[in-house]
PDB file of C-alpha atoms and ligand atoms in Angstrom:
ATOM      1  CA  UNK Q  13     -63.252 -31.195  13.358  1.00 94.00           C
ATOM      2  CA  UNK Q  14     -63.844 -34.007  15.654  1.00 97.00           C
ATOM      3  CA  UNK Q  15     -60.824 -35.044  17.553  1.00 98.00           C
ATOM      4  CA  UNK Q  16     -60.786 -38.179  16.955  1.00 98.00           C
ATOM      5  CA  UNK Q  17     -61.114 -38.094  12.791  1.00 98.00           C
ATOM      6  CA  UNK Q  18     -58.468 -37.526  10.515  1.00 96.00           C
ATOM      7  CA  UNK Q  19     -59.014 -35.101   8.109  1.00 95.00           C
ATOM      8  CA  UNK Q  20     -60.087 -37.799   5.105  1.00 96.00           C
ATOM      9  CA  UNK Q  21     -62.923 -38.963   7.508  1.00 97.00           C
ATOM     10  CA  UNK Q  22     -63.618 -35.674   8.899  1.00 98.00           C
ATOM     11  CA  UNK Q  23     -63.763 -34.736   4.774  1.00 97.00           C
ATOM     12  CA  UNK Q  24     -66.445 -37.017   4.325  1.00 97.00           C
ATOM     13  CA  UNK Q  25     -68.683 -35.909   7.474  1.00 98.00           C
ATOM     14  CA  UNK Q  26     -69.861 -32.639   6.558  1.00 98.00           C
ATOM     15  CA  UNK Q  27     -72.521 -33.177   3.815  1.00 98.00           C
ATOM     16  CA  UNK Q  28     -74.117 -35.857   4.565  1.00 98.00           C
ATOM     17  CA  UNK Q  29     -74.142 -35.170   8.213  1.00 98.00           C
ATOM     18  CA  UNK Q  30     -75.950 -31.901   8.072  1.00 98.00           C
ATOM     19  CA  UNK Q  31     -78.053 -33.452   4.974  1.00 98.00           C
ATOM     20  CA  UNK Q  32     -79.594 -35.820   7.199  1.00 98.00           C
ATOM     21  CA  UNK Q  33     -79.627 -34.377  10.720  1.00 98.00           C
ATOM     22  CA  UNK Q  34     -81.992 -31.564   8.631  1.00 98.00           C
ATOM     23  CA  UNK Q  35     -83.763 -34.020   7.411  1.00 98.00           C
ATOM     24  CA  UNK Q  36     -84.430 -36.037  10.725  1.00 98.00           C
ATOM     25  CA  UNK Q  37     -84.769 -33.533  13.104  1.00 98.00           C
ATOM     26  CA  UNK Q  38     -84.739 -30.084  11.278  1.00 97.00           C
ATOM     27  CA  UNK Q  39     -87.915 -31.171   9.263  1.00 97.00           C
ATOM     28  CA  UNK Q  40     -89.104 -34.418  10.717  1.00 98.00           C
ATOM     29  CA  UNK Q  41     -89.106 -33.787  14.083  1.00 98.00           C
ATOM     30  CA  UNK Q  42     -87.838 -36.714  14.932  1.00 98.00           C
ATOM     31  CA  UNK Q  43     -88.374 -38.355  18.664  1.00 97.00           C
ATOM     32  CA  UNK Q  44     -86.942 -40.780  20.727  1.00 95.00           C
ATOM     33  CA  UNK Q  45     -88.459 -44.199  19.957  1.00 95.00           C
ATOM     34  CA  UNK Q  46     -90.229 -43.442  17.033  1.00 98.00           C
ATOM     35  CA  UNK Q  47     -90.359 -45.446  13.512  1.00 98.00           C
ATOM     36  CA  UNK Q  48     -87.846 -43.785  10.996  1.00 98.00           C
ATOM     37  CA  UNK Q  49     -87.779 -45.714   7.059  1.00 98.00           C
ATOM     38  CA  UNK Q  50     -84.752 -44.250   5.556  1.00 98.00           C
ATOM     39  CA  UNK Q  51     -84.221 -45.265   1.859  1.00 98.00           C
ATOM     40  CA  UNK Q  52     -80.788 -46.302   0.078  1.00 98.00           C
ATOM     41  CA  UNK Q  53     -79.166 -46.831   3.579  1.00 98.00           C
ATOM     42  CA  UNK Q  54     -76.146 -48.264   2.514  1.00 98.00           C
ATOM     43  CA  UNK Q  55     -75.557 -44.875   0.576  1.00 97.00           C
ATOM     44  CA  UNK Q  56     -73.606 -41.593   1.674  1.00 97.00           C
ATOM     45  CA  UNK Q  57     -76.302 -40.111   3.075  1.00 98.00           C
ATOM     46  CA  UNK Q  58     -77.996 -42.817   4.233  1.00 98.00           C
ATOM     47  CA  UNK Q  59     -75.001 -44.812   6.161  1.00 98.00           C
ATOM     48  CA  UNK Q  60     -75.034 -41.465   8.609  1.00 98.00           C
ATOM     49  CA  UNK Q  61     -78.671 -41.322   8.466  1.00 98.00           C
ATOM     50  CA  UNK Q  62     -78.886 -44.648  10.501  1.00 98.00           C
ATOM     51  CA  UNK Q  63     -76.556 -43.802  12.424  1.00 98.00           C
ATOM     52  CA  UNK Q  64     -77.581 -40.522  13.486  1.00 98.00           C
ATOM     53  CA  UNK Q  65     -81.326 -41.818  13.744  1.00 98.00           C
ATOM     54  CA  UNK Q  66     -79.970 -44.437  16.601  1.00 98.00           C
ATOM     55  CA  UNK Q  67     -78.305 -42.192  18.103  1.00 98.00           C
ATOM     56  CA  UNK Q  68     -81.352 -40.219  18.899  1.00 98.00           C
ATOM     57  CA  UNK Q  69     -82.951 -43.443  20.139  1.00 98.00           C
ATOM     58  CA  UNK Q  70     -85.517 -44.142  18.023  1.00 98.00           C
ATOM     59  CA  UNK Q  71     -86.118 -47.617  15.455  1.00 98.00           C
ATOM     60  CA  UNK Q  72     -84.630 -47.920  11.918  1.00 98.00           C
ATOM     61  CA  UNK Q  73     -86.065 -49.483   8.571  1.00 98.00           C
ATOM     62  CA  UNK Q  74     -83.994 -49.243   5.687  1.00 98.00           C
ATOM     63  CA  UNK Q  75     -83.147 -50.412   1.816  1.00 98.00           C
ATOM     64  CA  UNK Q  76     -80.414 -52.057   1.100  1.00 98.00           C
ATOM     65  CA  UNK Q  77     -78.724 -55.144  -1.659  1.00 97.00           C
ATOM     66  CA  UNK Q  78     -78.240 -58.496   0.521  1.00 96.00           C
ATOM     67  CA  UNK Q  79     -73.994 -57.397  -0.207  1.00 96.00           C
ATOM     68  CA  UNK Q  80     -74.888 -53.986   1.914  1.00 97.00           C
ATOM     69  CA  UNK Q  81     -77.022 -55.863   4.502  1.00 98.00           C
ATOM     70  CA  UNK Q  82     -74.424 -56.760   6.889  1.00 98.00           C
ATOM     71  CA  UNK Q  83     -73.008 -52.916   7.005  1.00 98.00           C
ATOM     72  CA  UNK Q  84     -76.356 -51.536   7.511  1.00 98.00           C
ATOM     73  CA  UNK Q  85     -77.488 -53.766  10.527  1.00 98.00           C
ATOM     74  CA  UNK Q  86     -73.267 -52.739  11.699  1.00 98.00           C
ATOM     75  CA  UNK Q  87     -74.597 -49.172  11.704  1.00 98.00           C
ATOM     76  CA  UNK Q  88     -77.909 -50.108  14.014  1.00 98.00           C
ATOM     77  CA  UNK Q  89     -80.169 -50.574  11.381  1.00 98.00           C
ATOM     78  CA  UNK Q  90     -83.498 -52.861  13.181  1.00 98.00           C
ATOM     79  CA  UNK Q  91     -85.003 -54.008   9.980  1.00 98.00           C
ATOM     80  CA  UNK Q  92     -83.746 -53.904   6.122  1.00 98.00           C
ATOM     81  CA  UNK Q  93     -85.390 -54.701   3.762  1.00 98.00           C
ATOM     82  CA  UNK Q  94     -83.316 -56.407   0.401  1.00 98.00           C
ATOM     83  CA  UNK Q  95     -84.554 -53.797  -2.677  1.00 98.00           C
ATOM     84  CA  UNK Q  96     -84.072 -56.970  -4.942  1.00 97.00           C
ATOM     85  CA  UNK Q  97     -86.764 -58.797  -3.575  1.00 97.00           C
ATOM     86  CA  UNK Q  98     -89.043 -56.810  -1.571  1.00 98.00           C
ATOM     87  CA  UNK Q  99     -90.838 -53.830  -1.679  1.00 98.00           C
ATOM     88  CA  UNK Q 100     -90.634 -51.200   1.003  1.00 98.00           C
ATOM     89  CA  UNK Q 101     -93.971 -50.378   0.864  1.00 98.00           C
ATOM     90  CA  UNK Q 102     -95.496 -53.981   1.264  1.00 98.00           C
ATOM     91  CA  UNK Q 103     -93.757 -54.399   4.311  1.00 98.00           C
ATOM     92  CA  UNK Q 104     -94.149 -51.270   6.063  1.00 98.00           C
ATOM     93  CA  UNK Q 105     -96.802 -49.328   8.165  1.00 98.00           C
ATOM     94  CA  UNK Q 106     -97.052 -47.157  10.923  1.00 98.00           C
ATOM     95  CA  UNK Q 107     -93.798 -45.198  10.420  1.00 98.00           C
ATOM     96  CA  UNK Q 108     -93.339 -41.252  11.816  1.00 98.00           C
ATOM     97  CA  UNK Q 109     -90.968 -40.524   9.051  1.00 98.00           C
ATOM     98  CA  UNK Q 110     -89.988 -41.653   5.873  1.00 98.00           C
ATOM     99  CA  UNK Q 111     -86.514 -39.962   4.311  1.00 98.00           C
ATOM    100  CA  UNK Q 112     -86.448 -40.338   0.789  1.00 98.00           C
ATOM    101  CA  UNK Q 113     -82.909 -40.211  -0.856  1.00 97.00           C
ATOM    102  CA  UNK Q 114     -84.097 -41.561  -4.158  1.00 97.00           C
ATOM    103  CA  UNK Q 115     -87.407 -39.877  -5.512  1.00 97.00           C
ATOM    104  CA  UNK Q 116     -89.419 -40.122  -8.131  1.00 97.00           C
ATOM    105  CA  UNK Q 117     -92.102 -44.030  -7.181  1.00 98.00           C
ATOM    106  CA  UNK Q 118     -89.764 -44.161  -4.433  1.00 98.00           C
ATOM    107  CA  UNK Q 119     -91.295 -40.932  -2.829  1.00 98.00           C
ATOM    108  CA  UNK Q 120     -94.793 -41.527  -4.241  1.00 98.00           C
ATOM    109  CA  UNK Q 121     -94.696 -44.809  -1.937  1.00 98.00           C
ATOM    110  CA  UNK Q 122     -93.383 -43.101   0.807  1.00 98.00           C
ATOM    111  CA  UNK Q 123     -96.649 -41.494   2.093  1.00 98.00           C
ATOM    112  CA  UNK Q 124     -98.404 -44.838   1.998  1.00 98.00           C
ATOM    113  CA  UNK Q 125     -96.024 -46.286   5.096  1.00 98.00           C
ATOM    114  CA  UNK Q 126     -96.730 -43.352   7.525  1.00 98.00           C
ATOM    115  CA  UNK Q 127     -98.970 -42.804  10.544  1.00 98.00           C
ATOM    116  CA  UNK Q 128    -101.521 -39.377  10.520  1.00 98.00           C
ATOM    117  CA  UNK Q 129     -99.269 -36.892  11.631  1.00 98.00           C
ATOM    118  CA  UNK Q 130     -96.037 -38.305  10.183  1.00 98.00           C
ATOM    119  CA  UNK Q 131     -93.214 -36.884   7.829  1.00 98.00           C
ATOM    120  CA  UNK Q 132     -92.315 -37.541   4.296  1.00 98.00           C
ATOM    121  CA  UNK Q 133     -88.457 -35.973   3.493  1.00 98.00           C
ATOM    122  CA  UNK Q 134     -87.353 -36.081   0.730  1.00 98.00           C
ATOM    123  CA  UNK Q 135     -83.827 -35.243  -1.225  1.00 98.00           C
ATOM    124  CA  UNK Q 136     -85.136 -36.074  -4.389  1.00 95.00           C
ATOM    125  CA  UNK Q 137     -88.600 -34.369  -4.486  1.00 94.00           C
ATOM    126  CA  UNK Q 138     -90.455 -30.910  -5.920  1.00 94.00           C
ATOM    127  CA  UNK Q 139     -90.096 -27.824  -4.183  1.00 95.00           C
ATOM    128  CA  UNK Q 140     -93.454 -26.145  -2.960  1.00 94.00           C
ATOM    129  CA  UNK Q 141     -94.150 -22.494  -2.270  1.00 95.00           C
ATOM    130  CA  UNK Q 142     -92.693 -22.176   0.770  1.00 93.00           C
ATOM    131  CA  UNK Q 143     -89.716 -23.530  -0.333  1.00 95.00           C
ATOM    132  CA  UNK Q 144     -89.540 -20.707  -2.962  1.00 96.00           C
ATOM    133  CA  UNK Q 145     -90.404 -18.033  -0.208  1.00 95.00           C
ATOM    134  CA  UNK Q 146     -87.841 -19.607   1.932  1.00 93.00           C
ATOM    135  CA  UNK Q 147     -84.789 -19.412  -0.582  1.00 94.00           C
ATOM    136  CA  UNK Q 148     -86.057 -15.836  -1.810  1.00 95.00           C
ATOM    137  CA  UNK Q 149     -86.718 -17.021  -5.268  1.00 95.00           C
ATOM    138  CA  UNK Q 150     -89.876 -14.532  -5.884  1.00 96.00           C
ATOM    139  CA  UNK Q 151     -93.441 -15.368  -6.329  1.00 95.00           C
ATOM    140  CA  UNK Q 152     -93.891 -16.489  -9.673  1.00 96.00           C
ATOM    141  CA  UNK Q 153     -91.344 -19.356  -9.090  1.00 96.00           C
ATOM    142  CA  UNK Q 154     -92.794 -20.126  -6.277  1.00 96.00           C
ATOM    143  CA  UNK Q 155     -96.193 -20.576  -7.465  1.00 96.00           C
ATOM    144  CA  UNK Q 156     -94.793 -22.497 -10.338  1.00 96.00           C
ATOM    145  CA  UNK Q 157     -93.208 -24.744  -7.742  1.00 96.00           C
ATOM    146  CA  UNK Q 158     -96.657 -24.733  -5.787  1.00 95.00           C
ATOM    147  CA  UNK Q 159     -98.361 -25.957  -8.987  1.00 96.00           C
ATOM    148  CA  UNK Q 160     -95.251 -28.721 -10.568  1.00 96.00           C
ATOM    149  CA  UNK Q 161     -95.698 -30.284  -6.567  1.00 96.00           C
ATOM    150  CA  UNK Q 162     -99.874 -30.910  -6.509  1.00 97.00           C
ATOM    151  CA  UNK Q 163     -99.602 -34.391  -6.567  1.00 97.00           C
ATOM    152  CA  UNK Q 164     -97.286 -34.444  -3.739  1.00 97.00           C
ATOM    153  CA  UNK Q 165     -98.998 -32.068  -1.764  1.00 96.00           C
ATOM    154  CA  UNK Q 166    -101.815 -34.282  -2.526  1.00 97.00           C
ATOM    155  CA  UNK Q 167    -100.736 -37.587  -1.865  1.00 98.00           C
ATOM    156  CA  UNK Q 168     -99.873 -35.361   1.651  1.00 98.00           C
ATOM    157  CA  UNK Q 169    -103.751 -34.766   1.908  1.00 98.00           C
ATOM    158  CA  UNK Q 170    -104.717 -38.050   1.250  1.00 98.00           C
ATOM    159  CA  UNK Q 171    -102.407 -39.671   3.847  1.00 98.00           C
ATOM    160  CA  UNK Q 172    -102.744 -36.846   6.442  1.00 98.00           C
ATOM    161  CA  UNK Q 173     -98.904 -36.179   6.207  1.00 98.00           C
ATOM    162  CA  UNK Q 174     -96.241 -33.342   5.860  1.00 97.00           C
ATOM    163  CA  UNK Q 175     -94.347 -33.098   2.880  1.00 97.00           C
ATOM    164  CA  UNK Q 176     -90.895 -31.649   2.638  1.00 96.00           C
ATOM    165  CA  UNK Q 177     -88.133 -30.933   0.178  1.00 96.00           C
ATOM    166  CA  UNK Q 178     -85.014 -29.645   1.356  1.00 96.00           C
ATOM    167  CA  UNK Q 179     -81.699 -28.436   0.174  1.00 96.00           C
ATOM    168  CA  UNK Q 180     -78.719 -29.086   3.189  1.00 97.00           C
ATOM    169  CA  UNK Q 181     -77.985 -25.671   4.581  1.00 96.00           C
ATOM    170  CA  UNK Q 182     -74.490 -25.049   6.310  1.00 97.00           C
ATOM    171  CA  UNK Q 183     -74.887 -24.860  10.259  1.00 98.00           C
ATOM    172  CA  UNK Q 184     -72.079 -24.427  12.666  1.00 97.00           C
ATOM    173  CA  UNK Q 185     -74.398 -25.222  15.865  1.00 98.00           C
ATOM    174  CA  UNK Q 186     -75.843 -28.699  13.940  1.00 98.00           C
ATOM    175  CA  UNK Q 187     -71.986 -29.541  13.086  1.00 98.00           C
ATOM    176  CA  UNK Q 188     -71.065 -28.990  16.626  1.00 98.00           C
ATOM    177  CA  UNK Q 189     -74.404 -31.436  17.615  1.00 98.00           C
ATOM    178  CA  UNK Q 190     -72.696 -33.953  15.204  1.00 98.00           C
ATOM    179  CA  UNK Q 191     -69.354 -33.889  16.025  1.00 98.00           C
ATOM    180  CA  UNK Q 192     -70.318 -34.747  19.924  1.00 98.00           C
ATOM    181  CA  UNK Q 193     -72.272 -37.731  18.765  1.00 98.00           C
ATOM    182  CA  UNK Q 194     -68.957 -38.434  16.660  1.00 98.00           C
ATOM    183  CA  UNK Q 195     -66.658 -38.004  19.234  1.00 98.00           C
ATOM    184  CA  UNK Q 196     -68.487 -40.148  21.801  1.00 98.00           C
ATOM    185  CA  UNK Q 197     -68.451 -42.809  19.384  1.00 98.00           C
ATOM    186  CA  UNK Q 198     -72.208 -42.581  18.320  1.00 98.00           C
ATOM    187  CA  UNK Q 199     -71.427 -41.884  14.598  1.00 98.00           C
ATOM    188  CA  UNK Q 200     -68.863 -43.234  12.422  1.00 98.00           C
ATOM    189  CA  UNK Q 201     -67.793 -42.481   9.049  1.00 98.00           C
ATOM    190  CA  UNK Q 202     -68.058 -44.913   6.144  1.00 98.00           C
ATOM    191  CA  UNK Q 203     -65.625 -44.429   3.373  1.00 97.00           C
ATOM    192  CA  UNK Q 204     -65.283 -46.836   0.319  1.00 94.00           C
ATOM    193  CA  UNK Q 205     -62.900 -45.440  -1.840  1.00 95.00           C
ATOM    194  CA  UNK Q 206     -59.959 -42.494  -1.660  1.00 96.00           C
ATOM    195  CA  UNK Q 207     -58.848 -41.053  -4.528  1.00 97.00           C
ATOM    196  CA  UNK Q 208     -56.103 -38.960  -5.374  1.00 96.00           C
ATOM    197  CA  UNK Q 209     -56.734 -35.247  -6.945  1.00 95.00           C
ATOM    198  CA  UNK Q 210     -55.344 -37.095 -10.678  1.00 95.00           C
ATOM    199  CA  UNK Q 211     -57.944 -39.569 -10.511  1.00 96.00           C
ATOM    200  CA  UNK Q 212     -61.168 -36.997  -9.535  1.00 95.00           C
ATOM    201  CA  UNK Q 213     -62.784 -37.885 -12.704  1.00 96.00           C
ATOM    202  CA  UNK Q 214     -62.557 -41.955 -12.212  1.00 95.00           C
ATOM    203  CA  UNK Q 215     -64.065 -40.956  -8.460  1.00 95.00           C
ATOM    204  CA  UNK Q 216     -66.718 -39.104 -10.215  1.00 94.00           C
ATOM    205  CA  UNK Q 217     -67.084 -42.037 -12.274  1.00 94.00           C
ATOM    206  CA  UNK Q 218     -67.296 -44.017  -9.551  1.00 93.00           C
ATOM    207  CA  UNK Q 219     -70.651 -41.877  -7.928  1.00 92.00           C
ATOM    208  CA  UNK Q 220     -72.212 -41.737 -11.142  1.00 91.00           C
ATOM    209  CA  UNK Q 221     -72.522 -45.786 -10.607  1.00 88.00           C
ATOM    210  CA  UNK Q 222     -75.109 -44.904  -8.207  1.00 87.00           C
ATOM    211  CA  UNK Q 223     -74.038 -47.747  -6.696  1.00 90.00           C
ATOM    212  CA  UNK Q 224     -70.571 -46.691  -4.391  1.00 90.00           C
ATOM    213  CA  UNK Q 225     -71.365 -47.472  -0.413  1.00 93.00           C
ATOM    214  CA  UNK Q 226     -70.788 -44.514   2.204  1.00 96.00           C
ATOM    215  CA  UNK Q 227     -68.495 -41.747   0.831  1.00 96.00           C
ATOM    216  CA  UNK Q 228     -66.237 -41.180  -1.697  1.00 96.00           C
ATOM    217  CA  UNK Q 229     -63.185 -38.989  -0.809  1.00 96.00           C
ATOM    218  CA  UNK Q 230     -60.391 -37.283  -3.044  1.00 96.00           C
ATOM    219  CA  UNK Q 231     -57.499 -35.890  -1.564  1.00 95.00           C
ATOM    220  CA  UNK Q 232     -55.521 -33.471  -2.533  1.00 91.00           C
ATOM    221  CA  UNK Q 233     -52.056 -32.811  -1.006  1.00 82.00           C
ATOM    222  CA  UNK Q 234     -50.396 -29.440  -0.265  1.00 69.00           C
TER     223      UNK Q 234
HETATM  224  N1  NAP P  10     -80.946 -32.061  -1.209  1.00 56.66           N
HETATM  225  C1  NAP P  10     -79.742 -32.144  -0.600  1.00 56.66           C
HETATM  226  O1  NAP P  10     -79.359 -31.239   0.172  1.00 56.66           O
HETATM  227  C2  NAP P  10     -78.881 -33.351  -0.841  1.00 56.66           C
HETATM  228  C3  NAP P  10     -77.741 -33.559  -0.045  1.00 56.66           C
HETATM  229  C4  NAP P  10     -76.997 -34.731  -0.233  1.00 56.66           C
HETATM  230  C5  NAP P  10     -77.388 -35.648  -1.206  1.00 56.66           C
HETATM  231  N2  NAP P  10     -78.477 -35.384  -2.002  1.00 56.66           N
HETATM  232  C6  NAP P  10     -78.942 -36.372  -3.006  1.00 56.66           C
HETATM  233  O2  NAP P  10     -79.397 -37.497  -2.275  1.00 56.66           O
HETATM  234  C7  NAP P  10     -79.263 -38.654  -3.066  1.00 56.66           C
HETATM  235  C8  NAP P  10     -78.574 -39.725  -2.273  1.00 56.66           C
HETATM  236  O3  NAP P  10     -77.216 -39.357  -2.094  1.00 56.66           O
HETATM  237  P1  NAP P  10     -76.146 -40.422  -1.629  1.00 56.66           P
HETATM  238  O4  NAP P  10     -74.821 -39.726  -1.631  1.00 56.66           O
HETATM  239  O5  NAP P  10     -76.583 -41.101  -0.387  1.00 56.66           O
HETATM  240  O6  NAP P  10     -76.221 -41.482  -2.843  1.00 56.66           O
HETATM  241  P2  NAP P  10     -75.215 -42.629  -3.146  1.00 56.66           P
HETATM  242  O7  NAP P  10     -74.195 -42.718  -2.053  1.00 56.66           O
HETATM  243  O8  NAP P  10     -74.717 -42.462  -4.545  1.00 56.66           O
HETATM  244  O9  NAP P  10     -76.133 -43.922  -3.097  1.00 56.66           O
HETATM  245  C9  NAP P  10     -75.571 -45.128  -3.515  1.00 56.66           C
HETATM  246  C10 NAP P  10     -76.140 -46.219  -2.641  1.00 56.66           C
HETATM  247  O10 NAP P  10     -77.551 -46.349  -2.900  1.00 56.66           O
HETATM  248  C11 NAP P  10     -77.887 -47.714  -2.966  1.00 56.66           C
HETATM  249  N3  NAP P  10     -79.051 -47.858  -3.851  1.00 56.66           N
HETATM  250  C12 NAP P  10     -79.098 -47.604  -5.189  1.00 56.66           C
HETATM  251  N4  NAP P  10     -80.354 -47.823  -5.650  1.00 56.66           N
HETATM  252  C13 NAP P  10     -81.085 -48.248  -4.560  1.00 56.66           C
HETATM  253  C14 NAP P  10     -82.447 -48.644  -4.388  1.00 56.66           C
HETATM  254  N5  NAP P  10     -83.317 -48.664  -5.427  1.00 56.66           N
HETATM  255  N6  NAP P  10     -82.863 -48.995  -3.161  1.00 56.66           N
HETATM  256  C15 NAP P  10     -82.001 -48.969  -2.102  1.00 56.66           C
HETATM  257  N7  NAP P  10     -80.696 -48.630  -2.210  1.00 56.66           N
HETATM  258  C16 NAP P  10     -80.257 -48.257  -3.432  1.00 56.66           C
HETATM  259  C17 NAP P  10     -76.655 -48.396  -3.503  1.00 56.66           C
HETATM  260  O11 NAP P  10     -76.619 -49.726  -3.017  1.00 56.66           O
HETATM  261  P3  NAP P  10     -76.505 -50.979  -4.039  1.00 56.66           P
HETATM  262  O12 NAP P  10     -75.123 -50.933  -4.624  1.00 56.66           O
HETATM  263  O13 NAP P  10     -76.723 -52.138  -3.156  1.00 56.66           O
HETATM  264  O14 NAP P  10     -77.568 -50.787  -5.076  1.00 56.66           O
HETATM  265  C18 NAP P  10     -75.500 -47.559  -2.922  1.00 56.66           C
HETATM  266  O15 NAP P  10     -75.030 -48.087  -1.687  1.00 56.66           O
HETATM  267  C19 NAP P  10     -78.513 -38.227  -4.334  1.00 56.66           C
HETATM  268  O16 NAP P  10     -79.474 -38.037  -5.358  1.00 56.66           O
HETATM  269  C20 NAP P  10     -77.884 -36.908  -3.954  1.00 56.66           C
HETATM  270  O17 NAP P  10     -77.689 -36.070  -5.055  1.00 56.66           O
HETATM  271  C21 NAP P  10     -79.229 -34.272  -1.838  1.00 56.66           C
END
């Protein structure tokens, strides 16, 4: 636990920390000074994203509402891009990765905004064959996974591009990575609501919205 977190901000750290650090530099490779587009940055995921991207020293796109705008650019974000009115992938080019949070267009999109070489991530994606291989789930799922992700893997051709769906695995060493950039003030975390353990199903509520900034914390007393 970073020293200088309480244990409701240390609570909301974990996932979305080791979520994104995978992503970024697990799967993407990331390097200083490169182009990172990271969808939904105002999100849980995507609030320690940004931060976690400038903290490696490279340059940050992201999504956001015009009400989320101001926290984003707060975190370090160099460009954002207001979902209401623009498109992400009308405005950008040239990018090394793109981290998909959402899915679905949202990914399709993503490969058109990359360099040759670069890295689609995405949370919100199909698993391929090596993902099945990876997580031990046998062959025929795997090659059921190969065949649901062709257009991905195509749309990977096409653009000369990795593709990549992950699921956050636990990691003490990436944790311990984080909680230096934490506790040098690097990373922060961004909590919009607590919630007592009585009222877990109005926080659940609350996520389901789709719409809650940073993390969502309930806290239970012993
Ligand atoms: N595979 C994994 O290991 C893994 C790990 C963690 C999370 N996930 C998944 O990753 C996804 C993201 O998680 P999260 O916790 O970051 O979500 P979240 O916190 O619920 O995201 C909500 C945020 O997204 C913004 N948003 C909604 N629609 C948007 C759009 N079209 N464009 C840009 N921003 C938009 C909202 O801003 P506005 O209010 O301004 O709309 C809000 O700030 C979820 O589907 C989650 O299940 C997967």
């Amino acid at each position: 636990m970073p020293k200088n977190l309480d244990f409701v901000q240390a609570a909301s750290i974990p996932l979305v920390s080791l979520t994104s650090y995978q992503a970024l530099v697990e799967y993407g490779h990331l390097k200083h000074e490169q182009k990172v587009f990271i969808q939904a940055g105002s999100g849980g995921v995507g609030t320690i994203a940004i931060q976690i991207t400038k903290a490696l020293g490279a340059y940050v796109a992201t999504t956001a509402s015009g009400k989320n705008s101001a926290l984003v650019k707060s975190l370090g974000a160099d460009k954002v891009i207001d979902y209401h009115t623009e498109y992400f992938a009308d405005e950008l080019r040239n990018y090394d990765i793109a981290f998909d949070t959402l899915g679905g267009n949202f990914l399709k999109d993503s490969f058109k905004i990359l360099k040759a070489g670069g890295h689609v991530i995405t949370l919100n994606g199909l698993p391929d064959y090596r993902f099945g291989v990876d997580h031990d789930l046998g062959r025929t799922r795997s090659i059921l996974f190969e065949i649901a992700s062709t257009h991905l893997r195509h749309l990977a051709k096409k653009y000369h591009v990795f593709y990549r769906f992950f699921i956050m695995h636990p990691s003490g060493s990436q944790l311990a990575t984080i909680t230096k950039f934490i506790e040098e003030g690097k990373v922060k975390p961004i909590i919009d609501k607590v919630y007592s353990y009585n009222q877990v199903f109005t926080a659940y509520d609350h996520l389901q919205s789709k719409h809650a900034p940073g993390k969502t914390v309930v806290k239970i007393n012993v």
